[in-house]
XYZ file of C-alpha atoms in Angstrom:
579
model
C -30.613 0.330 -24.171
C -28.595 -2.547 -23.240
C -27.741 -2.084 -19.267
C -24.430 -3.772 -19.160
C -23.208 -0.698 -20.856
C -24.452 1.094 -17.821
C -23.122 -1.241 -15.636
C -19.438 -0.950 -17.230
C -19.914 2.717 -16.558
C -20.973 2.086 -12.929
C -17.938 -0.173 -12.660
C -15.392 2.268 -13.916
C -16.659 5.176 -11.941
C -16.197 3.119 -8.816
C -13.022 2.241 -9.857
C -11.908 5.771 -10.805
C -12.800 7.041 -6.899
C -10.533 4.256 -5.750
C -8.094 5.453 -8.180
C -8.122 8.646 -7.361
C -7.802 7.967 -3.631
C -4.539 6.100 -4.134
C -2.881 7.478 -7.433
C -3.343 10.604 -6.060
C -2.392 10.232 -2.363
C 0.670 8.824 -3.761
C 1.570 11.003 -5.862
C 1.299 13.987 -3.659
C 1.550 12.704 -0.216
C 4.248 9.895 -0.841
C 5.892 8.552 2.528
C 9.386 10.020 2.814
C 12.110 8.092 1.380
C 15.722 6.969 2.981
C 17.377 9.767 0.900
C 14.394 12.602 1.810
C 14.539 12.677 5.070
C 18.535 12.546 5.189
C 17.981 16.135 2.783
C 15.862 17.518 5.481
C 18.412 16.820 7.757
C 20.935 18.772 5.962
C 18.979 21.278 4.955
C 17.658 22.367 9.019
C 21.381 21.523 9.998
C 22.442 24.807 7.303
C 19.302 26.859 8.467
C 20.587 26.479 12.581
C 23.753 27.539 11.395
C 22.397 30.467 9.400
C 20.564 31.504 12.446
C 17.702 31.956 11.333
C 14.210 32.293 13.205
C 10.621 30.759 12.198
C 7.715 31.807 14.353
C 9.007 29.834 17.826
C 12.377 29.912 16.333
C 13.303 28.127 13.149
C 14.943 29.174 9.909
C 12.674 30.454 7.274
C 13.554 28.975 3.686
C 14.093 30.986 0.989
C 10.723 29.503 -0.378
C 8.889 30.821 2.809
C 11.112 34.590 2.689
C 9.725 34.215 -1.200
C 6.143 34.066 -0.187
C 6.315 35.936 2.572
C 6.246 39.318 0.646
C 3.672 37.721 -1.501
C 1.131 37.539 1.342
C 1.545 41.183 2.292
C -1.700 41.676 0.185
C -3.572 39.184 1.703
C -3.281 41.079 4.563
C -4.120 44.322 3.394
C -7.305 42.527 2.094
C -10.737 42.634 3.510
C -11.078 40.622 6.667
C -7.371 41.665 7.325
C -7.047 42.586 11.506
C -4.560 45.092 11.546
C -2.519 47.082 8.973
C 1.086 45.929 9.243
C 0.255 42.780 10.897
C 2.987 39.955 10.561
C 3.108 37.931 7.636
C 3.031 34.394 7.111
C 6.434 33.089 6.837
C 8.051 35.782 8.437
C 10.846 35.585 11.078
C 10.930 36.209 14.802
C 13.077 37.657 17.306
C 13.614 35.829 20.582
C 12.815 38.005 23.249
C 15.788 38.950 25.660
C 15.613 37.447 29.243
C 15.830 39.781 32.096
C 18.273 37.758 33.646
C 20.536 34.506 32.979
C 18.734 31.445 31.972
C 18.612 29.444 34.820
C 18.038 25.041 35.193
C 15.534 23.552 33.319
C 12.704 22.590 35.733
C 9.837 20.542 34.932
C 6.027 20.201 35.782
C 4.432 17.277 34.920
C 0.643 16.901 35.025
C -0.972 13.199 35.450
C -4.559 13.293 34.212
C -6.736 10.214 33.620
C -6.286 10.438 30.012
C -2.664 11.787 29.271
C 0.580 12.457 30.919
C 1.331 16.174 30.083
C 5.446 17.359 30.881
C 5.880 21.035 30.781
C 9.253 22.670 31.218
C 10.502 26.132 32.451
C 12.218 27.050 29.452
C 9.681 29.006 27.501
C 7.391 27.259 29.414
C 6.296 24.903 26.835
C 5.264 21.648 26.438
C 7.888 19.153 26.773
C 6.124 15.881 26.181
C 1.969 14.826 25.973
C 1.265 10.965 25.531
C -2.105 9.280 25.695
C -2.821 6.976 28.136
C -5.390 5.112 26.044
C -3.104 4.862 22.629
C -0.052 3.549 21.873
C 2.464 4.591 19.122
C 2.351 0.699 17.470
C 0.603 -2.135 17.668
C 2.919 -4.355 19.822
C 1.850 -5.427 22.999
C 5.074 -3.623 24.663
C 4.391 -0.180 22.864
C 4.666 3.004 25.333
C 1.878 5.596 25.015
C 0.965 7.766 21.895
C 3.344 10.854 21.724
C 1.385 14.284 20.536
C 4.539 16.218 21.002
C 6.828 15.276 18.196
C 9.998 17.591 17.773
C 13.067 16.626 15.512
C 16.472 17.448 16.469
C 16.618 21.318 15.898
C 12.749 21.769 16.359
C 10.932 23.167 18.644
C 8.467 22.571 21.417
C 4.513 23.868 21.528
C 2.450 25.675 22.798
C 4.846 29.161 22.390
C 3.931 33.038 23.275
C 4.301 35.389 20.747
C 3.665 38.945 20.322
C 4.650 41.987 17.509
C 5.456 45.075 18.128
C 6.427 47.321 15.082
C 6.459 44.827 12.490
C 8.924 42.658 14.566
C 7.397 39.127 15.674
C 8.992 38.352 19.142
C 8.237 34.834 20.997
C 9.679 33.381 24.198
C 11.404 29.943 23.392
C 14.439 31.754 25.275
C 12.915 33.097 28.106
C 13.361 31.039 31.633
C 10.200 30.784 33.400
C 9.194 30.605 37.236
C 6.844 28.950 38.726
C 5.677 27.417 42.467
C 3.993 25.143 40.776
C 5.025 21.161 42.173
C 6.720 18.633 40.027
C 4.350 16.827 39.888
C 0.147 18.213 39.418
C -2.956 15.323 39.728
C -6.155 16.554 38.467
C -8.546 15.506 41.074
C -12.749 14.683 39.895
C -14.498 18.050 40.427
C -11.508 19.915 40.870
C -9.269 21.659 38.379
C -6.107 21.909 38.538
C -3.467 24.892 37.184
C 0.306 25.859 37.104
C 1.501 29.231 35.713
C 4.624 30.551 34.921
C 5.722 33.745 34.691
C 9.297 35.222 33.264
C 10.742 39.102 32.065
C 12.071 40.149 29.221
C 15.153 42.797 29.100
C 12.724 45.291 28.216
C 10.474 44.938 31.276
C 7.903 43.321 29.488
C 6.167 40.539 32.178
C 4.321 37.626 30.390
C 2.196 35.069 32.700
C 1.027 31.562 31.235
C -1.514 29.580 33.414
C -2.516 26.490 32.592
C -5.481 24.564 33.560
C -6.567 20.572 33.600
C -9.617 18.615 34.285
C -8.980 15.110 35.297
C -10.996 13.015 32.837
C -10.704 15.364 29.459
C -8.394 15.707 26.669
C -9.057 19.771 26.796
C -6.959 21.865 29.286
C -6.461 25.700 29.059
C -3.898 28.029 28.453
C -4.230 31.688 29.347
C -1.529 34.302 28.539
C -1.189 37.913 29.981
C 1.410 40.885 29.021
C 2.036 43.991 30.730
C 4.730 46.159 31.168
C 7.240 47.545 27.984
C 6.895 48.688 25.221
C 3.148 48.924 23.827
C 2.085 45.607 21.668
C 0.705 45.423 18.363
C -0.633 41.779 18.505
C -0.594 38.925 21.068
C -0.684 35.768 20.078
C 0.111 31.949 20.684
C 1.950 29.039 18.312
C 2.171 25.762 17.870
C 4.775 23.838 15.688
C 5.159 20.275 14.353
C 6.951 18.297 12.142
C 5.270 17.385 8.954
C 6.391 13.970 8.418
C 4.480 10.885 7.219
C 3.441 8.844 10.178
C 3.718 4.865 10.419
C -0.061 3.613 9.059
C -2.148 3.995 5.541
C -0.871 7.724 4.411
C -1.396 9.366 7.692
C 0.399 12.443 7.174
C -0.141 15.635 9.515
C -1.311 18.476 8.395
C -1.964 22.259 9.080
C -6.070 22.253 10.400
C -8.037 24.998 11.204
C -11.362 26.768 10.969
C -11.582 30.419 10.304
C -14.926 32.452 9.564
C -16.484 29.244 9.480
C -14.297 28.319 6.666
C -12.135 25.038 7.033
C -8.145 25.454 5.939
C -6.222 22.161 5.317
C -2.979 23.013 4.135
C -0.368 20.477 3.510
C 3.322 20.637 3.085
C 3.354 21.361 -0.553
C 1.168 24.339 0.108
C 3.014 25.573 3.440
C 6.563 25.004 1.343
C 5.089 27.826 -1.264
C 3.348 30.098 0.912
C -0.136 30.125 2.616
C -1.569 33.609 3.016
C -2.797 34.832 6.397
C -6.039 34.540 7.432
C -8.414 36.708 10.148
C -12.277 36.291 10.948
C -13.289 34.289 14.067
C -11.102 31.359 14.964
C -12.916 28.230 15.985
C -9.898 26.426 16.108
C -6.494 26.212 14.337
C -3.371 23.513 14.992
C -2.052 20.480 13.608
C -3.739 16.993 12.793
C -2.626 13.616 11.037
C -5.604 10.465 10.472
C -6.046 10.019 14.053
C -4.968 12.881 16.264
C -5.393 16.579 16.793
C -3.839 19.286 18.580
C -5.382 22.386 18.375
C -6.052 25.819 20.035
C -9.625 26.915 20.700
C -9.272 30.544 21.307
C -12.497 32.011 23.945
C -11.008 35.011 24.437
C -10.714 37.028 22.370
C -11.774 35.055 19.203
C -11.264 37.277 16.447
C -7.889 37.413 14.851
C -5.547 36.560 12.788
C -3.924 32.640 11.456
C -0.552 32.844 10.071
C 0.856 29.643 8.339
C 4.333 28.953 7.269
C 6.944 26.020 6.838
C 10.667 25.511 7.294
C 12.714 22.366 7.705
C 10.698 19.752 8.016
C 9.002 21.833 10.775
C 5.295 23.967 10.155
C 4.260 26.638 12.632
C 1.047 28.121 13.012
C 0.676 31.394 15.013
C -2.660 33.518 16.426
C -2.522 36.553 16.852
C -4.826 38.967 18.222
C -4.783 43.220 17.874
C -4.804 45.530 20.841
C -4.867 41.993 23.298
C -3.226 42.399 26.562
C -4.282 39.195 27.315
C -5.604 36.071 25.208
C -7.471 32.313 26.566
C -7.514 29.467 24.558
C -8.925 26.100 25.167
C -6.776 23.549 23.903
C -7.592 19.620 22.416
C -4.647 17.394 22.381
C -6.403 13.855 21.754
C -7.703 11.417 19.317
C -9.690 12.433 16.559
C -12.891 10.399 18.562
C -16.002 11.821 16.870
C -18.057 12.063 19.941
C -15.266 13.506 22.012
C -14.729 16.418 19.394
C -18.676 17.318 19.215
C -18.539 17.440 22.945
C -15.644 20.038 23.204
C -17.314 21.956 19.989
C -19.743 20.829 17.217
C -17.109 22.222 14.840
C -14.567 20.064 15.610
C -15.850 17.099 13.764
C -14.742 18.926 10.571
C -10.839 17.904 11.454
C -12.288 14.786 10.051
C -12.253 14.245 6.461
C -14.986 12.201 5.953
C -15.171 13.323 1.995
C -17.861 14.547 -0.293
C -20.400 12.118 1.624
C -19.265 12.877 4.705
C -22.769 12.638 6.333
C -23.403 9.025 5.487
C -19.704 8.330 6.472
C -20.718 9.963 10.267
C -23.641 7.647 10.073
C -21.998 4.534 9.540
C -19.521 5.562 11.567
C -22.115 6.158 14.511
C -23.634 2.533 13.840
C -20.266 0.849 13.422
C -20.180 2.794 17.558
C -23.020 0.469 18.653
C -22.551 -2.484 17.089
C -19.322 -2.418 19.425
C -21.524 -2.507 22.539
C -22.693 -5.736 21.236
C -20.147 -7.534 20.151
C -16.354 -5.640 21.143
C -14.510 -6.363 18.422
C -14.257 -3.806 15.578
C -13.886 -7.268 13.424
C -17.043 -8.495 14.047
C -18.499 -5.155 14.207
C -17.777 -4.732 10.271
C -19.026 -7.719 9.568
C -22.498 -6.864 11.056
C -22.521 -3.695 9.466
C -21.994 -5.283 6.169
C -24.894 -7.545 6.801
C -27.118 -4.603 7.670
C -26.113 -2.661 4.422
C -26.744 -5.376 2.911
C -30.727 -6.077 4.186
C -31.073 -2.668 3.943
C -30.472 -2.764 -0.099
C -31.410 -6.233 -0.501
C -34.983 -5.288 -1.830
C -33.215 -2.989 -4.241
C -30.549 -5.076 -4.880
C -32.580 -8.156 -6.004
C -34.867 -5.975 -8.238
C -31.534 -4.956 -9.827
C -30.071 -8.638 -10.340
C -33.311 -9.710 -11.479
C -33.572 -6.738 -14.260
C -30.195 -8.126 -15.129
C -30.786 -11.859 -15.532
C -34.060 -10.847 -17.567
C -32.146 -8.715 -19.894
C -29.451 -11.414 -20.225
C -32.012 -14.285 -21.569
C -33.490 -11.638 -23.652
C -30.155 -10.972 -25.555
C -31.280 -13.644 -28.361
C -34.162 -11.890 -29.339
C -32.476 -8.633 -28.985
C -30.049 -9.797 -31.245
C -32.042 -11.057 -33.792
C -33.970 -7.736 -33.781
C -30.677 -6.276 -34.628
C -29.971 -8.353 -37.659
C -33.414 -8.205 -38.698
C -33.719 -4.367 -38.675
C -30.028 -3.058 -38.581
C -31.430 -0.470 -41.549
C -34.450 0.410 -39.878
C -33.496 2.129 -36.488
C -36.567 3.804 -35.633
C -38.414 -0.030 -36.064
C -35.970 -1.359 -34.463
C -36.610 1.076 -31.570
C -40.210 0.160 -31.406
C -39.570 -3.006 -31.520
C -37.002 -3.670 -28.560
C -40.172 -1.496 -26.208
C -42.060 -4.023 -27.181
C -39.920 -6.821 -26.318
C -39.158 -5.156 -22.820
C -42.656 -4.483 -22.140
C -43.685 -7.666 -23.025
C -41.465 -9.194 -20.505
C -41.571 -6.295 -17.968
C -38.546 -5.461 -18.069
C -36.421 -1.906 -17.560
C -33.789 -1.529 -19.359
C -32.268 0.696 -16.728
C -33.309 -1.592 -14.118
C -29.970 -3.475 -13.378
C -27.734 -0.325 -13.083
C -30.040 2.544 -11.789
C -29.802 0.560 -8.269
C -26.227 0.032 -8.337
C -25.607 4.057 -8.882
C -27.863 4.557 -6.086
C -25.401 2.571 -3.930
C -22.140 4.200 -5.258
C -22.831 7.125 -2.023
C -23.325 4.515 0.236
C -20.202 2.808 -1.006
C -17.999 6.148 -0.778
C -19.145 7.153 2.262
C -18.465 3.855 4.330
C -14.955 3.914 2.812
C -14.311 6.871 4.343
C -15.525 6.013 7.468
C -13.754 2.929 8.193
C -10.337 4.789 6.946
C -10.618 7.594 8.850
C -12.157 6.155 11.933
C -9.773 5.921 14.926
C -11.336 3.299 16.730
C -9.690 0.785 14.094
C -5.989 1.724 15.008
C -4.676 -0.873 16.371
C -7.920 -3.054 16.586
C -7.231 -6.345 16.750
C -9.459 -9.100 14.768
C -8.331 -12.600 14.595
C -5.481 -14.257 14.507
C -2.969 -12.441 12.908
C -5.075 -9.417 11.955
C -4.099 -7.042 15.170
C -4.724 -3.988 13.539
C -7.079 -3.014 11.208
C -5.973 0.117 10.133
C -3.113 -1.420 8.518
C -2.173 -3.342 5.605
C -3.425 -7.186 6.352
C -0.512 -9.399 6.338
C 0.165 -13.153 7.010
C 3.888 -13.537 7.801
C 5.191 -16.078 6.297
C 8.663 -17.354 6.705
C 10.996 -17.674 3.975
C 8.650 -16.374 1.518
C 10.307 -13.085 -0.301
C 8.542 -9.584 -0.600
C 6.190 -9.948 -3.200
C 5.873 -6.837 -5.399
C 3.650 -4.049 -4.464
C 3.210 -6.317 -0.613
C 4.505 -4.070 2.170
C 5.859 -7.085 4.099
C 6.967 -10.904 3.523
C 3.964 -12.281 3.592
C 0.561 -12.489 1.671
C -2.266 -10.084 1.803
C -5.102 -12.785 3.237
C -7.858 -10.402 2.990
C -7.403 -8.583 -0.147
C -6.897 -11.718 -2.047
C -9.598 -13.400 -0.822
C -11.564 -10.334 -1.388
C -10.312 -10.283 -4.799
C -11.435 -14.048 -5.203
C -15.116 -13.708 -3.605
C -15.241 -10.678 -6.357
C -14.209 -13.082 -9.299
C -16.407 -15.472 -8.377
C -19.874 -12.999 -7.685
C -18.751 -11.675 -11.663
C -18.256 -14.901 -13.159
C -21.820 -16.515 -11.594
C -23.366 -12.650 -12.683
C -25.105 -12.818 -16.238
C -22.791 -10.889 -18.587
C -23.333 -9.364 -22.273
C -22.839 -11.516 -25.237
C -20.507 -9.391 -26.231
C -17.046 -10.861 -25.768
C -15.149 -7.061 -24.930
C -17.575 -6.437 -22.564
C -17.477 -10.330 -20.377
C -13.680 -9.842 -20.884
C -13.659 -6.095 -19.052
C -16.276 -7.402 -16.709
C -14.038 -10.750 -15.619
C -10.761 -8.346 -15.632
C -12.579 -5.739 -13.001
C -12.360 -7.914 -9.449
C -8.282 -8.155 -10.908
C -8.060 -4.704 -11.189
C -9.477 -4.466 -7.424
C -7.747 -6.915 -6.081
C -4.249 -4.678 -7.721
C -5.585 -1.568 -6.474
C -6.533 -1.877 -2.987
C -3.274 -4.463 -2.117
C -2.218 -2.394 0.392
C -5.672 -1.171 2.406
C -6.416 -1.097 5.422
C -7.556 -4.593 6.968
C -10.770 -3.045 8.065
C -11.688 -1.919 4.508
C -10.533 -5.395 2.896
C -12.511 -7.179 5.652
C -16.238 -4.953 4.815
C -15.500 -5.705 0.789
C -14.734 -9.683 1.300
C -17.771 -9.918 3.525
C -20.018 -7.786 1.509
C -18.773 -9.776 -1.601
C -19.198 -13.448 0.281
C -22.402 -12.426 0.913
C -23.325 -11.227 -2.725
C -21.937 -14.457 -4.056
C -24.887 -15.883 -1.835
C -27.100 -14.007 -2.843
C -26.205 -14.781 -6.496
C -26.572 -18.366 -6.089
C -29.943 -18.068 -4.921
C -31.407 -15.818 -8.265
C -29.635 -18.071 -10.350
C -31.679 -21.162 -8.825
C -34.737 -19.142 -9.149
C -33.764 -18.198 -13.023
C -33.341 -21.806 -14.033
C -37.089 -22.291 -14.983
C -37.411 -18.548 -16.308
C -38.222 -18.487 -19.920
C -38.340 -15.191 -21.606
C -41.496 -14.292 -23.898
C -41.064 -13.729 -27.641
């Protein structure tokens, strides 16, 4: 069999996983243009002056009313919590305040690892940035904001309850509280504030918070009583679904439920999502990096209901027969060891991909290579080099195989000629020639499919791994979850180049990757050396626009190929095949 057939098939299938990672992306998760977002501006200014009411208070589309009554089944389905529970999609009723709504007051809670800003009315959360992140990469940035409501949205961390079919939430009630303006977690020592406020129908609802001083988890109980008797008590969360600044990091609706994990995305909130009940391990929102999220304790059995409006997604749990619900809640970064620690589940917010357990691995090493050297540069680098040993018995035995077969395509090709009407000779015949120079015929490209896992699963790492936002390398590389770029002034925006300037990385990745093909030993066949030669082009194309850290592993892993390379073709120079 001659192996650079394999090894065009290889090739491709590599370059079909990269395809499908950005054709697709783009295709379905494309960054909202100019003229988009100015829509969804019109579009949630006509549903505020419709009055209409999502979950903590927004509009439902007619696309959510649509698939609203198309859920009702769903419900009714096995697994279902209650018979008449609330659809997904379905509006709610502000509950009435007892009395006037009185001045906003607000409770803000300084904890070692975020600044949390609550406010009186609904008693929701007003603002939650991160210490430790900031929204950009500039020096001067201010904190990481979790809470991120558009003009007509509406804040987290809501109360919601149904009573005869009716959803009712409290985004217009005016809570009290004693709690001071100002709350500092101490070491050791928790810290709470709760709120209470009463509806027109005598119904009292109490929310107590609770922080630690050094953890991105806090608490939220709620408690009913008094009024009418409830169907369901629940809690919400809302957020905007808009594209992020950074490589497609674009939130989306996360949760687990009956130990199955639901990602739904905008396209699949705008049509519909049908409830789900079983035992909530958590539910919420998450983009790339961060995750908010409710962790219910008690109860834990209920019911998730998705649905999308505006530019706005809610996601509400609800619990039958509860008088009163607790919920841990993780507003943070999507830090693998700080996710196990709240719950092993957590880590599945991550998509790591189909080989998501070597991606965790290399994620883990990439972890401790930063104790030696703290730069997540350098830390690539030396992560590349250890792939690299690791596979460098296999990958030699696989060059090797392939420089063999090369200096036997003479004879092969004069067994051709010489028995191109005898194909079962010519069969026994080519054995014999790769026996006689021990040589597998499979040997150059069974290695390299071994290492298409290895190559999947540290792409995913490095692009979904947090601890490369805003990670500086060298010199003009501060930030390696971005798109490398070397400003350059006066020089116009090249096409497909997200900035004026030139993509350092990529094409010098691209260049390494021409060179390692061109000193490779190729077919004879002049199709096949001109697909070969046209693949590190089609790379180079395809990947403009990744990450730094991602174009940083493939240059170094190709430098050090090329290296390698010039080392088996010194040792090939005196090989001569036998006849």
């Amino acid at each position: 069999m001659d192996s650079s057939r394999v090894l065009i098939a290889v090739v491709l299938s590599i370059v079909l996983v990269v395809a499908y990672q950005e054709l697709v992306l783009k295709r379905f998760f494309p960054a909202p243009t100019e003229q988009q977002q100015q829509a969804v501006e019109q579009a949630k200014a006509a549903k505020a002056a419709q009055g209409q009411a999502l979950g903590n208070g927004q509009g439902t589309s007619p696309a959510i009313a649509t698939g609203a009554g198309a859920v009702a089944s769903a419900v009714a389905a096995p697994g279902a919590v209650a018979t008449g529970a609330v659809q997904s999609g379905q509006q709610s009723v502000a509950m009435a305040p007892a009395a006037a709504v009185t001045a906003e007051k607000t409770v803000e809670v300084d904890s070692d690892f975020y600044v949390a800003v609550f406010t009186t009315h609904g008693a929701r959360l007003k603002s939650f940035t991160l210490r430790r992140y900031r929204q950009n990469a500039a020096k001067d940035s201010p904190p990481y904001e979790m809470v991120q409501v558009q003009t007509g949205g509406h804040l987290p961390l809501g109360a919601v309850m149904t009573r005869g079919g009716q959803v009712f939430d409290d985004r217009d009630l005016s809570y009290e509280t004693s709690a001071p303006a100002q709350i500092k977690p101490a070491a050791g020592a928790d810290a709470t504030a709760t709120f209470v406020a009463k509806t027109a129908d005598g119904t009292t609802i109490t929310k107590t918070f609770t922080f630690r001083a050094s953890s991105y988890v806090f608490s939220m109980d709620v408690a009913e009583s008094g009024g009418p008797p409830l169907n369901q008590l629940g809690v919400s969360m809302s957020q905007p679904l808009t594209a992020h600044q950074g490589y497609y990091d674009i939130p989306e609706l996360q949760a687990d439920v009956g130990d199955k994990v639901y990602t739904e995305n905008e396209k699949k909130l705008k049509t519909g999502v049908p409830p789900v009940a079983g035992a909530i391990t958590y539910a919420g929102f998450g983009d790339r990096y961060f995750l908010a999220v409710f962790l219910p304790t008690a109860p834990t059995t209920g019911m998730l209901t998705m649905a999308y409006a505006g530019d706005e997604a809610i996601a509400r749990i609800l619990f039958d027969g509860a008088a009163r619900i607790h919920s841990e809640i993780y507003m943070g970064p999507k830090l693998l060891e700080a996710l196990e620690a709240v719950n092993p589940a957590l880590h599945k917010s991550i998509d790591f991909g189909f080989f998501g357990i070597l991606a965790i691995v290399f994620l883990r090493t990439l972890k401790l290579f930063h104790y030696v050297a703290p730069n997540y540069g350098v830390d690539i680098i030396l992560l590349t080099v250890s792939i690299r040993i690791a596979f460098l018995p296999i990958s030699i035995k696989s060059q090797r195989s392939m420089m063999k077969m090369q200096r036997l395509q003479p004879q092969m090709t004069r067994l051709r000629e010489k028995y191109k009407d005898n194909n079962e000779q010519l069969q026994k015949e080519m054995v014999d020639l790769y026996k006689r120079n021990h040589v597998n015929p499979l040997g150059g490209c069974a290695p390299m499919a071994l290492q298409l896992p290895i190559f999947i699963g540290l792409y995913e790492a490095l692009l979904n791994s947090v601890e490369l936002r805003h990670a500086p390398f060298v010199g003009w590389i501060n930030d390696l979850s971005t798109p490398d770029c070397l400003h350059i002034p006066g020089l116009p925006q090249l096409p497909m180049v997200h900035c004026h300037g030139l993509p350092v990385l990529v094409l010098l990745m691209g260049l390494t990757s021409f060179l390692q093909q061109y000193m490779t030993p190729t077919s004879p066949d002049p199709s096949q050396q001109k697909m070969m030669m046209l693949t590190p082009l089609i790379f180079t194309i395809m990947l403009i626009n990744f990450p730094a850290g991602l174009a940083l592993y493939y240059f170094s892993s190709n430098l050090l190929g090329v290296i390698q390379q010039y080392f088996l073709n010194r040792e090939f120079q005196q090989y001569t095949p036998a006849t």
